XYZ file of N, CA and C in Angstrom:
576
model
N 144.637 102.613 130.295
C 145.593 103.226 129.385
C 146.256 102.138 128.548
N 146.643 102.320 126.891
C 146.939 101.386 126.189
C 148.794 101.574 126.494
N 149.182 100.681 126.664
C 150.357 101.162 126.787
C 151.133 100.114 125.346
N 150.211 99.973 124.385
C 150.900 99.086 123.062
C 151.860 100.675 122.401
N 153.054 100.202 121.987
C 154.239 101.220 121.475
C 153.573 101.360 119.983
N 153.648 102.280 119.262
C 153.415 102.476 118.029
C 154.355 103.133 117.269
N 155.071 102.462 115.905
C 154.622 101.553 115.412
C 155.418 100.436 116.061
N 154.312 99.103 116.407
C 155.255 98.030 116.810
C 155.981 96.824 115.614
N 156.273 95.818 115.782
C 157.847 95.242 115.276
C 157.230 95.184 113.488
N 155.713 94.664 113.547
C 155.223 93.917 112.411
C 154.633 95.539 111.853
N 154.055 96.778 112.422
C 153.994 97.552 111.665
C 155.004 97.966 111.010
N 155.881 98.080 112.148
C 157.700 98.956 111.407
C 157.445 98.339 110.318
N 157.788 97.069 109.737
C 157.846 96.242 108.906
C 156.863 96.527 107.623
N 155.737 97.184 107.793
C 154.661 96.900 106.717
C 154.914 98.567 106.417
N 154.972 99.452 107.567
C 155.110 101.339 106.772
C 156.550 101.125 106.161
N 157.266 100.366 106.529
C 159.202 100.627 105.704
C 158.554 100.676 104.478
N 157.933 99.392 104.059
C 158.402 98.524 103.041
C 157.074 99.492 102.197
N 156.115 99.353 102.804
C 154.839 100.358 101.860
C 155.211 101.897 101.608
N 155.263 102.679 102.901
C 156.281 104.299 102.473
C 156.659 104.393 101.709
N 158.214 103.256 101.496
C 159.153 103.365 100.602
C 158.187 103.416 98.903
N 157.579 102.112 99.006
C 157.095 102.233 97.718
C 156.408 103.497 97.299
N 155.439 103.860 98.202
C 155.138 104.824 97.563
C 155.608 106.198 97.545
N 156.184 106.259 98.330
C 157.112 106.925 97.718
C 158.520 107.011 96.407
N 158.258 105.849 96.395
C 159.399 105.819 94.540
C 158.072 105.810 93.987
N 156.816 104.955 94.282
C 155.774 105.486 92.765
C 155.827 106.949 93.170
N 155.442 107.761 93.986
C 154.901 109.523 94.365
C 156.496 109.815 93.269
N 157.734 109.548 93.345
C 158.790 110.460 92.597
C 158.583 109.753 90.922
N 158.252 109.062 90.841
C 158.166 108.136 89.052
C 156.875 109.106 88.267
N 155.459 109.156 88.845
C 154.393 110.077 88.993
C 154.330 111.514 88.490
N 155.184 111.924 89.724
C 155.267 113.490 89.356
C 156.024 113.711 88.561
N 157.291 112.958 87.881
C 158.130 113.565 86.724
C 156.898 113.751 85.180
N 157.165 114.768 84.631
C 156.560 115.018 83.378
C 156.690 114.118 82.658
N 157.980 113.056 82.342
C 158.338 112.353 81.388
C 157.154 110.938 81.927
N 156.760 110.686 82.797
C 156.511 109.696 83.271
C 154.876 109.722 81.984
N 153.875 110.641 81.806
C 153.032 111.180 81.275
C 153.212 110.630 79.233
N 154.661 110.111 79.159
C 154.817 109.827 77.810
C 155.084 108.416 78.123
N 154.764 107.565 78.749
C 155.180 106.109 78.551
C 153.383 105.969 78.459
N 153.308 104.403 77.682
C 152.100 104.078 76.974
C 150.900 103.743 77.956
N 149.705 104.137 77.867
C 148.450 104.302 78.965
C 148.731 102.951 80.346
N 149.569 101.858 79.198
C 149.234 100.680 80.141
C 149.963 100.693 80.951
N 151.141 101.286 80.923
C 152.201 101.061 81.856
C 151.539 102.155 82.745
N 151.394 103.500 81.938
C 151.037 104.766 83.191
C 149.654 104.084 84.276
N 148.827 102.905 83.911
C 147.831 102.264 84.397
C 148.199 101.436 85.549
N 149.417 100.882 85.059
C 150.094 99.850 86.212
C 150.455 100.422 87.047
N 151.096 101.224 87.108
C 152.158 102.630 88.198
C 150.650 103.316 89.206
N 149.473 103.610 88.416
C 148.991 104.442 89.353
C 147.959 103.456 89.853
N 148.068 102.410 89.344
C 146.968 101.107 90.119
C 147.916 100.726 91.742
N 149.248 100.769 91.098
C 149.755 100.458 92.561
C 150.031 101.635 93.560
N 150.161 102.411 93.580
C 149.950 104.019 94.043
C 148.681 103.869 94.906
N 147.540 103.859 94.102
C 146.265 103.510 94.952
C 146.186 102.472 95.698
N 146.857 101.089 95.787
C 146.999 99.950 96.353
C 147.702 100.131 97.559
N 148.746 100.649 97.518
C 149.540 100.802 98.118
C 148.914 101.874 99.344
N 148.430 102.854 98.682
C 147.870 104.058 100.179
C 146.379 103.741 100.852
N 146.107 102.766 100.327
C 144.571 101.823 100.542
C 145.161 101.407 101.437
N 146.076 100.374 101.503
C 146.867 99.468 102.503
C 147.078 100.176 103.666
N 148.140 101.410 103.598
C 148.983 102.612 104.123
C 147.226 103.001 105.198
N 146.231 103.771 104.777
C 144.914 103.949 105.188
C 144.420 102.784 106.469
N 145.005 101.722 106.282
C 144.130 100.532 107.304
C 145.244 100.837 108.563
N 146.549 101.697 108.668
C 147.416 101.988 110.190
C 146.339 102.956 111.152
N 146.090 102.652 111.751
C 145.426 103.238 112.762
C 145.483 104.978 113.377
N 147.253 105.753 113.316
C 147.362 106.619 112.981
C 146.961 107.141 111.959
N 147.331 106.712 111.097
C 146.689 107.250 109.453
C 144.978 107.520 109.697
N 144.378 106.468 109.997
C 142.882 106.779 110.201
C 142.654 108.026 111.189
N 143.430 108.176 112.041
C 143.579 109.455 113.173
C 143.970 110.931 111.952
N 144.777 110.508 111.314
C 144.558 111.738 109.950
C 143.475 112.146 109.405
N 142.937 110.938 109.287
C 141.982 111.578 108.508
C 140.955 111.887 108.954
N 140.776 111.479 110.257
C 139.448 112.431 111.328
C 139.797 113.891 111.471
N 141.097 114.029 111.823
C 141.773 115.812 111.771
C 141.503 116.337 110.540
N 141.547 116.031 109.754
C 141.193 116.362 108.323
C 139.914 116.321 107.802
N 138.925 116.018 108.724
C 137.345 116.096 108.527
C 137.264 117.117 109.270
N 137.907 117.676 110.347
C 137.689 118.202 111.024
C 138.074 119.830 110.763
N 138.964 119.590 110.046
C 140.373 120.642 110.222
C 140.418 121.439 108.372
N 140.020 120.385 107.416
C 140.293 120.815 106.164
C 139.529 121.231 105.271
N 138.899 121.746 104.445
C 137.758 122.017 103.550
C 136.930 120.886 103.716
N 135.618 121.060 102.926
C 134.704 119.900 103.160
C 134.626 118.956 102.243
N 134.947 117.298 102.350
C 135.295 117.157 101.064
C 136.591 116.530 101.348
N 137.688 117.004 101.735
C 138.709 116.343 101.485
C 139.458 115.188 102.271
N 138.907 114.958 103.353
C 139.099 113.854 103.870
C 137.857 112.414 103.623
N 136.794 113.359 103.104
C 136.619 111.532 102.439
C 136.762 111.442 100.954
N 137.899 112.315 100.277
C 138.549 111.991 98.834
C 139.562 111.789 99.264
N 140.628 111.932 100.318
C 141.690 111.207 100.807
C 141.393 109.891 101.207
N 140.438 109.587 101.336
C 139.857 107.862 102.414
C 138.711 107.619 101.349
N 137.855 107.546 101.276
C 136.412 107.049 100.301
C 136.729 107.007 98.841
N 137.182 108.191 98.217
C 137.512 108.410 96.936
C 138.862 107.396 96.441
N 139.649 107.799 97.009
C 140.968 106.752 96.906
C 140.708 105.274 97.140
N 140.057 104.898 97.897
C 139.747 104.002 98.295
C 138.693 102.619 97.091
N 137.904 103.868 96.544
C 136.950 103.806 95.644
C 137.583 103.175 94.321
N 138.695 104.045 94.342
C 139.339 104.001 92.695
C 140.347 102.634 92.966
N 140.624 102.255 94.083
C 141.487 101.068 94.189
C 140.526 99.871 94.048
N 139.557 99.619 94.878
C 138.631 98.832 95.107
C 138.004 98.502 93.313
N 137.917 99.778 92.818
C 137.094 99.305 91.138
C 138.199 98.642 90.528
N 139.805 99.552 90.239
C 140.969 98.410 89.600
C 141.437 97.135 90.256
N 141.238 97.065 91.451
C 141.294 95.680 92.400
C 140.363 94.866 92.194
N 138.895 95.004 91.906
C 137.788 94.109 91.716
C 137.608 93.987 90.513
N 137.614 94.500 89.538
C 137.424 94.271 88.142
C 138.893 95.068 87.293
N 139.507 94.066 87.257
C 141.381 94.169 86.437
C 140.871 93.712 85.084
N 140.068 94.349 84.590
C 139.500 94.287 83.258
C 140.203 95.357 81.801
N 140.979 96.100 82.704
C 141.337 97.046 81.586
C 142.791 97.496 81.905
N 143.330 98.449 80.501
C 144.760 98.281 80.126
C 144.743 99.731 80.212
N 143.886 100.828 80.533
C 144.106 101.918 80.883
C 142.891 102.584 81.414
N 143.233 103.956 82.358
C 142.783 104.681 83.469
C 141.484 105.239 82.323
N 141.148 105.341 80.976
C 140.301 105.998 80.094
C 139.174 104.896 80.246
N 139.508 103.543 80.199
C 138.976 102.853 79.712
C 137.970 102.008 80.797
N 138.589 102.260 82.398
C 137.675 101.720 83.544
C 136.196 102.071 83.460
N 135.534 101.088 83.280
C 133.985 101.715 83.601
C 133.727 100.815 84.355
N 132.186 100.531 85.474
C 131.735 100.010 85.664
C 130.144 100.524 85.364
N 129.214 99.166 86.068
C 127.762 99.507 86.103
C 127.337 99.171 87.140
N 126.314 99.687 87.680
C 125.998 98.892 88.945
C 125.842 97.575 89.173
N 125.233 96.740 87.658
C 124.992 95.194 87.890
C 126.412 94.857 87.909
N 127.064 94.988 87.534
C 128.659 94.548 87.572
C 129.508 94.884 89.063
N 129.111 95.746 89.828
C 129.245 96.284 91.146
C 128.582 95.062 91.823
N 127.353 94.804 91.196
C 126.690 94.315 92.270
C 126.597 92.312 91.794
N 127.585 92.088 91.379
C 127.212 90.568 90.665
C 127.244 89.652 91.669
N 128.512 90.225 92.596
C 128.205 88.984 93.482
C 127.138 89.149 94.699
N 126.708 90.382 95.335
C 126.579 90.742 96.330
C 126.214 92.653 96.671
N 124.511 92.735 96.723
C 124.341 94.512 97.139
C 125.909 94.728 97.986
N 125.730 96.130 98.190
C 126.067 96.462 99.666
C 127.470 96.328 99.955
N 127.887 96.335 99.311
C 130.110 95.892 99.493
C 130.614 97.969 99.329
N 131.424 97.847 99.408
C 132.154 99.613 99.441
C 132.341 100.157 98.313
N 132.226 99.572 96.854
C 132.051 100.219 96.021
C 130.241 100.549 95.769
N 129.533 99.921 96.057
C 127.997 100.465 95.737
C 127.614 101.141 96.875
N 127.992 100.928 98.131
C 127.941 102.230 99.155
C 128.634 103.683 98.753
N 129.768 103.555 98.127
C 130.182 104.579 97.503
C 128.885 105.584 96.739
N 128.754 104.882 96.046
C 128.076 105.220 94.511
C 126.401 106.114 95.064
N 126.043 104.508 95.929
C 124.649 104.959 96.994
C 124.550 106.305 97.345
N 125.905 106.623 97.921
C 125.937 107.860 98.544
C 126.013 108.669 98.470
N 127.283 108.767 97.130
C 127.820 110.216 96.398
C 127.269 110.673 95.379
N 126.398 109.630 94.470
C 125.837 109.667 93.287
C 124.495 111.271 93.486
N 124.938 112.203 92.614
C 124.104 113.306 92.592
C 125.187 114.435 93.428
N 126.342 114.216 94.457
C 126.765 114.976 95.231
C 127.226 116.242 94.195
N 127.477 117.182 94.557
C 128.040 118.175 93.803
C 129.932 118.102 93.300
N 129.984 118.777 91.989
C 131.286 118.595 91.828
C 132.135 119.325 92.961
N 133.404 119.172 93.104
C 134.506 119.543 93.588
C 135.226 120.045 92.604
N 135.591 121.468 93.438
C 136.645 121.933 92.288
C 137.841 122.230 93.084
N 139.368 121.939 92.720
C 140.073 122.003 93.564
C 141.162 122.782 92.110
N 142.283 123.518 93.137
C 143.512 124.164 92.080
C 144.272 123.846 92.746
N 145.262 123.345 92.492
C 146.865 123.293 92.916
C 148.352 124.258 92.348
N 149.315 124.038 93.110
C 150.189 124.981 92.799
C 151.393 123.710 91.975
N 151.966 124.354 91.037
C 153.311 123.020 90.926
C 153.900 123.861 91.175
N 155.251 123.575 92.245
C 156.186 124.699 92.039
C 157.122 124.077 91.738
N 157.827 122.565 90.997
C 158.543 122.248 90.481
C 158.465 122.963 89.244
N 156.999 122.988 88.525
C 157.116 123.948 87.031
C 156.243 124.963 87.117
N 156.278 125.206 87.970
C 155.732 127.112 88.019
C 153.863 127.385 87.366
N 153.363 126.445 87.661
C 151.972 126.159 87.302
C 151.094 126.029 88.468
N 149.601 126.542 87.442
C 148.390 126.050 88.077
C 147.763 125.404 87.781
N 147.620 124.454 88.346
C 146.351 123.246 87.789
C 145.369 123.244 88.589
N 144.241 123.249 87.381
C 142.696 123.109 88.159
C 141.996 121.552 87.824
N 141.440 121.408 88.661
C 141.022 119.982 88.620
C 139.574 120.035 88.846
N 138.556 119.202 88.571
C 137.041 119.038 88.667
C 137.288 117.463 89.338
N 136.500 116.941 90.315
C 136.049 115.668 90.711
C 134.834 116.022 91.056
N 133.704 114.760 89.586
C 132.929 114.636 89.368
C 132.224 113.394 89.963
N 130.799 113.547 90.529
C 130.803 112.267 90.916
C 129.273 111.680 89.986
N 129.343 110.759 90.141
C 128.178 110.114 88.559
C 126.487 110.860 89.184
N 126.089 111.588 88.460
C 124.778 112.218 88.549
C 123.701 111.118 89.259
N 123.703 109.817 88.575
C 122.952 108.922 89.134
C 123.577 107.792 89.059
N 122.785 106.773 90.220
C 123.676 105.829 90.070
C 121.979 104.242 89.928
N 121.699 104.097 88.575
C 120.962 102.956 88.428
C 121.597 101.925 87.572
N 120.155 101.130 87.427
C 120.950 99.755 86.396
C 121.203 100.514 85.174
N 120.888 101.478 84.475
C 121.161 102.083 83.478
C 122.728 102.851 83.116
N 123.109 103.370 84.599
C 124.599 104.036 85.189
C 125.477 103.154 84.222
N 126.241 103.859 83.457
C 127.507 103.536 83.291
C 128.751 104.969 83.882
N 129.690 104.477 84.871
C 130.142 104.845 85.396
C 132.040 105.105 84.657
N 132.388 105.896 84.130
C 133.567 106.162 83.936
C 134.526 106.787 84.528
N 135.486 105.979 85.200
C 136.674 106.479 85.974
C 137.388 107.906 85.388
N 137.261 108.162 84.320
C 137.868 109.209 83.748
C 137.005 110.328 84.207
N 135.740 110.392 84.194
C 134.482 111.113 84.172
C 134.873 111.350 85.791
N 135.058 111.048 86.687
C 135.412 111.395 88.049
C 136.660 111.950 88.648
N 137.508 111.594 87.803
C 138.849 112.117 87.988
C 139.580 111.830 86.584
N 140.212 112.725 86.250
C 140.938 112.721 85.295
C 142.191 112.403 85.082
N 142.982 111.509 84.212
C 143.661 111.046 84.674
C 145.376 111.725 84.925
N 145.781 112.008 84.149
C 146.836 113.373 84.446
C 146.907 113.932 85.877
N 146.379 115.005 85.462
C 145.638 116.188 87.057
C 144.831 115.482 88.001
N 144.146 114.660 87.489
C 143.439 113.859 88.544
C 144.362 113.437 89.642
N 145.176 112.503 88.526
C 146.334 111.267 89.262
C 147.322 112.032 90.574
N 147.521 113.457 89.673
C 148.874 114.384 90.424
C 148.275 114.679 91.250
N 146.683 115.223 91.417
C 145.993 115.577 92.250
C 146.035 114.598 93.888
N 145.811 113.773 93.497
C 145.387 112.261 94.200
C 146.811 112.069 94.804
N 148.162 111.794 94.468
C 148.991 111.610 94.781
C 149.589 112.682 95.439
N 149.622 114.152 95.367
C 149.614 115.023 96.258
C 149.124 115.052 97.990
N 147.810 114.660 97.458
C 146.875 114.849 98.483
C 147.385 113.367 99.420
N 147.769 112.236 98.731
C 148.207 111.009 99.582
C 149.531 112.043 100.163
N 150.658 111.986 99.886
C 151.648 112.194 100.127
C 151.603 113.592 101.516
N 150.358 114.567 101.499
C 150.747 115.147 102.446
C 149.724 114.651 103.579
N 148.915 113.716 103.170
C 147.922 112.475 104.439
C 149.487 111.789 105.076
N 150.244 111.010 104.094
C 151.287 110.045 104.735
C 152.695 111.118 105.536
N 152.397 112.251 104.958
C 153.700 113.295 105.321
C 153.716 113.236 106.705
N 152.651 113.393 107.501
C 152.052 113.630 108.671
C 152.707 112.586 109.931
N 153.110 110.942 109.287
C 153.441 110.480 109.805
C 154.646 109.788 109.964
N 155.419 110.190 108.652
C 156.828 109.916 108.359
C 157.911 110.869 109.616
N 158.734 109.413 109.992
C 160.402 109.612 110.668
C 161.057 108.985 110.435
N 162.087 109.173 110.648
C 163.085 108.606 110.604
C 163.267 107.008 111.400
N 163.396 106.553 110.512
C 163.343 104.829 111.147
C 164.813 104.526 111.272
């Protein structure tokens, strides 16, 4: 029997300080007004959003989420809570080539410059051809429905050019994505 306490001194320390953040990006995000500041800034805000629940993803509970959620939730949504998210951090983390969410592309030779086989071309390996996802959400801050498509690239060769927009969109995508983090991290929030 493990008898290690969870969370111990150095986790407390890493969920305060990560939670917190993302949770002020999750409230900056969902305001409407946030949608009128210029692509680059809205680029910076949701690069760290994804950084941040990438990080949040490596607590060991959290990974226990998201097995219940393979288990427990439509098909699909626990590896776009973990793989997909993961995906979209890993492309703005490895190639910080661009000044907005329209403008991310990659290719596979560019995936693959240094090295086959790393988690973004396993991604691609895998999902490339999968069927779309169609998901709707409720806002009930403004009394709406939003429908969302996550697309994943038909094929994935040296020819593939891959557009982040083309997979998730960035608006509905983003709200989408940050929803879906926030009720993965809901699961494990108390009071500290």
């Amino acid at each position: 029997m493990n008898n290690t306490i969870r969370p111990n001194k150095a986790e407390l320390e890493f969920l305060q300080i990560a939670f917190n953040r993302f949770y002020n990006l999750y409230e900056e995000v969902i305001e409407e007004s946030f949608w009128d500041n210029t692509p680059y800034y809205r680029f910076s805000k949701i690069n760290n959003v994804f950084s941040v629940y990438a990080e949040i993803l490596q607590y060991e509970p959290i990974k226990l989420v998201i097995k219940t959620i393979k288990r427990q939730r439509p098909p699909m949504e626990a590896e776009i809570a973990s793989d997909l998210f993961k995906l979209i951090r890993n492309i703005m983390s490895h190639f910080p080539f661009f000044d907005s969410w329209e403008e991310v592309n990659v290719t596979q030779n560019l995936i693959n410059w240094d090295k086959e086989g790393k988690s973004i071309d396993k991604f691609f390996t895998k999902y490339a051809g999968a069927s779309e996802i169609k998901y709707r959400m409720w806002d009930a801050k403004n009394k709406k429905m939003t429908y969302l498509n996550i697309k994943f690239p038909n094929t994935y060769n040296q020819s593939s050019i891959i557009y982040l927009r083309d997979i998730l969109s960035e608006k509905e995508g983003v709200l989408f994505s940050i929803a879906l983090m926030k009720n993965v991290l809901d699961t494990k929030v108390s009071p500290l």
